Structure formats: structure tokens, C-alpha cells
XYZ file of C-alpha atoms in Angstrom:
198
model
C 41.207 -0.962 18.474
C 39.677 -2.886 15.599
C 37.385 -1.744 12.800
C 34.610 -3.346 10.813
C 33.803 -1.828 7.430
C 30.282 -2.386 6.199
C 29.339 -1.433 2.632
C 25.617 -1.186 1.985
C 24.071 -3.635 -0.464
C 22.218 -0.912 -2.464
C 25.511 0.969 -2.902
C 27.234 -2.143 -4.278
C 24.306 -2.791 -6.635
C 24.577 0.817 -7.820
C 28.314 0.546 -8.510
C 28.526 -2.992 -9.878
C 26.221 -4.192 -12.642
C 24.592 -7.570 -11.936
C 26.050 -7.559 -8.419
C 23.420 -10.099 -7.351
C 24.955 -12.631 -9.735
C 28.634 -12.394 -8.751
C 30.979 -13.281 -5.911
C 34.703 -12.847 -5.211
C 37.626 -15.228 -5.067
C 39.656 -15.296 -1.840
C 43.035 -15.876 -3.501
C 44.738 -12.487 -3.818
C 48.109 -11.491 -5.238
C 50.385 -10.196 -2.491
C 50.852 -6.818 -4.210
C 47.084 -6.374 -4.417
C 46.630 -7.440 -0.816
C 49.139 -4.781 0.278
C 47.519 -2.112 -1.874
C 44.023 -2.898 -0.586
C 45.309 -2.868 2.993
C 46.869 0.565 2.385
C 43.592 1.864 0.985
C 41.663 0.585 3.984
C 44.169 2.252 6.315
C 43.723 5.528 4.403
C 39.975 5.149 4.684
C 40.074 4.534 8.451
C 42.563 7.342 9.065
C 40.404 9.809 7.141
C 37.264 8.603 8.911
C 38.850 9.261 12.321
C 40.157 12.682 11.290
C 38.554 16.111 11.506
C 39.420 17.036 7.930
C 36.789 19.025 6.081
C 37.116 16.742 3.058
C 37.246 13.474 4.982
C 34.094 12.168 3.284
C 35.731 12.616 -0.134
C 38.916 10.852 1.026
C 36.903 7.968 2.468
C 34.836 7.511 -0.714
C 37.911 7.755 -2.957
C 39.774 5.096 -0.974
C 36.700 2.871 -0.854
C 36.071 3.093 -4.593
C 39.728 2.383 -5.401
C 39.551 -0.646 -3.090
C 36.413 -1.904 -4.837
C 37.967 -1.239 -8.239
C 40.858 -3.605 -7.506
C 38.497 -6.187 -6.057
C 36.127 -6.093 -9.028
C 38.674 -5.842 -11.832
C 40.788 -8.774 -10.661
C 38.834 -10.991 -8.286
C 35.183 -10.877 -9.319
C 33.667 -14.138 -10.585
C 30.164 -15.240 -11.537
C 28.348 -17.382 -8.985
C 28.153 -21.075 -9.794
C 24.929 -22.337 -11.366
C 23.922 -18.783 -12.252
C 22.924 -18.292 -15.858
C 22.281 -14.769 -17.114
C 20.301 -15.189 -20.339
C 20.220 -12.832 -23.268
C 18.143 -9.836 -22.182
C 15.713 -10.067 -25.110
C 15.107 -13.782 -24.515
C 14.681 -13.154 -20.803
C 12.078 -10.440 -21.326
C 10.229 -12.461 -23.981
C 10.056 -15.451 -21.637
C 8.987 -13.218 -18.759
C 6.172 -11.677 -20.798
C 4.979 -15.141 -21.814
C 5.072 -16.332 -18.209
C 3.119 -13.277 -17.057
C 0.522 -13.722 -19.802
C -0.271 -17.314 -18.803
C -0.396 -16.345 -15.118
C -2.573 -13.291 -15.712
C -5.339 -14.909 -13.643
C -3.172 -14.814 -10.513
C -2.393 -11.816 -8.308
C 0.965 -10.583 -9.644
C 4.072 -11.430 -7.616
C 7.302 -9.957 -9.040
C 9.654 -12.051 -6.888
C 7.859 -15.256 -7.832
C 8.185 -14.267 -11.490
C 11.945 -13.730 -11.076
C 12.283 -17.149 -9.420
C 10.464 -18.732 -12.358
C 12.974 -17.073 -14.715
C 15.905 -18.301 -12.567
C 17.305 -14.786 -12.050
C 17.295 -12.348 -9.160
C 14.414 -9.930 -8.729
C 16.761 -6.929 -9.006
C 18.275 -8.132 -12.279
C 14.916 -8.984 -13.869
C 13.341 -5.721 -12.743
C 16.199 -3.657 -14.184
C 16.419 -5.503 -17.512
C 12.649 -5.599 -17.994
C 12.460 -1.830 -17.640
C 15.434 -1.310 -19.984
C 14.028 -3.523 -22.742
C 10.257 -3.020 -22.515
C 10.009 0.483 -21.102
C 7.633 -0.790 -18.413
C 8.236 -1.873 -14.851
C 7.144 -5.432 -14.038
C 4.146 -4.094 -12.141
C 3.137 -1.752 -14.958
C 3.274 -4.549 -17.528
C 1.326 -6.907 -15.262
C -1.413 -4.284 -14.937
C -1.354 -3.680 -18.691
C -2.054 -7.324 -19.585
C -4.652 -7.662 -16.820
C -6.527 -4.669 -18.256
C -6.362 -6.198 -21.753
C -7.794 -9.430 -20.369
C -10.503 -7.487 -18.521
C -11.456 -5.693 -21.755
C -11.911 -9.030 -23.518
C -13.985 -10.383 -20.639
C -16.190 -7.275 -20.596
C -16.919 -7.599 -24.305
C -17.538 -11.323 -23.901
C -20.495 -10.423 -21.683
C -20.209 -13.647 -19.665
C -19.182 -12.332 -16.233
C -20.002 -9.600 -13.751
C -17.476 -6.861 -12.929
C -16.744 -8.595 -9.627
C -16.065 -11.905 -11.375
C -13.853 -10.202 -13.954
C -11.735 -8.575 -11.242
C -11.111 -12.051 -9.785
C -10.542 -13.701 -13.161
C -7.966 -11.085 -14.184
C -5.949 -11.163 -10.972
C -7.041 -7.863 -9.449
C -7.152 -7.661 -5.676
C -10.734 -6.388 -5.757
C -13.259 -4.478 -7.875
C -11.933 -1.106 -6.725
C -8.462 -2.054 -7.955
C -9.866 -2.986 -11.379
C -11.886 0.235 -11.595
C -8.921 2.384 -10.549
C -6.574 0.923 -13.164
C -9.307 0.973 -15.813
C -9.941 4.669 -15.247
C -6.220 5.391 -15.549
C -6.213 3.926 -19.050
C -9.674 4.760 -20.393
C -10.780 7.659 -18.159
C -14.059 5.899 -17.456
C -15.416 2.977 -15.456
C -15.407 -0.600 -16.832
C -19.213 -0.465 -17.076
C -19.143 2.758 -19.100
C -16.396 1.415 -21.377
C -18.397 -1.765 -21.962
C -21.494 0.230 -22.922
C -19.503 2.329 -25.398
C -17.722 -0.594 -27.052
C -20.198 -3.470 -26.986
C -22.101 -2.087 -29.995
C -19.020 -2.593 -32.194
C -19.115 -6.310 -31.497
C -22.858 -6.936 -31.656
C -23.814 -9.397 -34.403
C -25.445 -7.860 -37.448
C -28.747 -9.620 -38.041
C -29.289 -7.735 -41.273
């Protein structure tokens, strides 16, 4: 009887850095083809057995198979450009800052940067220390602070202007940062920016 081996996408992403950006050639050396076939046979035999350590044998054979595949036959997808991480994050931050008025969409941001969501999410966290969502909230709060001190809009209007889903969302995130409501924060800080009429 035949077998179909399915390797989960998250597992491949875990093992292979930038997996979203690569593919594999289909032209294999005969010696590698034989070796990979042997490893698959070992994997299947162990899977069908009752050995106590069959899981270990299966994973060892699978990882050796993937090692050959990745070391010799992995290529970058055509038309895929992986920019320098610092440049990518700088451009992403700029993009997010000029789209602060919109409800944040991480996948749309990745598309604008011409990279996969998984790659951007991982690199952004590595470089900035924030997740994409955390940084989006951070700049929305900064914008909300400026709007509050500007004294031109209501809290409801500010939540819309700064890309929050609703007033409750703005108040929740504001309390996380300042431990008080936007109204209370405005009352405490407006005096610092009042004009001095001498």
C-alpha cells in the first residue's frame, strides 16, 4: 500500500528560517535521491512498528531527510527580495506612522513591505522589541495624546482619528500605559501646555 507524508507548515517554519521565502529545485543527484528514499523507508517502517522509541526514529529520519533537501536543493523564490532587517523595520515603522489613522492590519502592512507576514512579524520583534500590534498601539496612543492636548476633538472623535475600533478600545489601551482614563490624563497634562498670559 502507498503512503503520503505530510509535514506541517508551522513545523517547517520552525526548522527553516525564512521558509516562506524559499522553494526547492526538482533536479536531484542520484546518490541523494537514493539516500532520501532510504530515509523515507526508515521513517515509514518505524511508523508502522510497535517500537517504544518509534517517534524518535521517525523524527530523526525526517530531520535527516530535510537536512539533505535544505542543504543542497533549497533556492529563494523568484521575485522575492528580502531587504536588510534594519531597513525593513524602518520602512515598516514609517508606513505604520502615516497609516496611524486606519485600523491596523498586520497582513496589509506586510504586503505593503513586499514580504510575508510571518517574516515581517518575526524580524520586527527581533529588531524593535515590539510585536507589530504592540507598536501599532504605541503610535496610536502617542497620536491620541497629541490630539487630547490639542483640545480640538471629543474622545469619541479621537478614537476614530487614531484608528481605534471604538472609545472603549482607546480607554483600555490608555489605562494600560498611563493607569488613568484619557479624560483624567488630559486634565493632568493640559496645564503644562496652557499659554502664559503673564
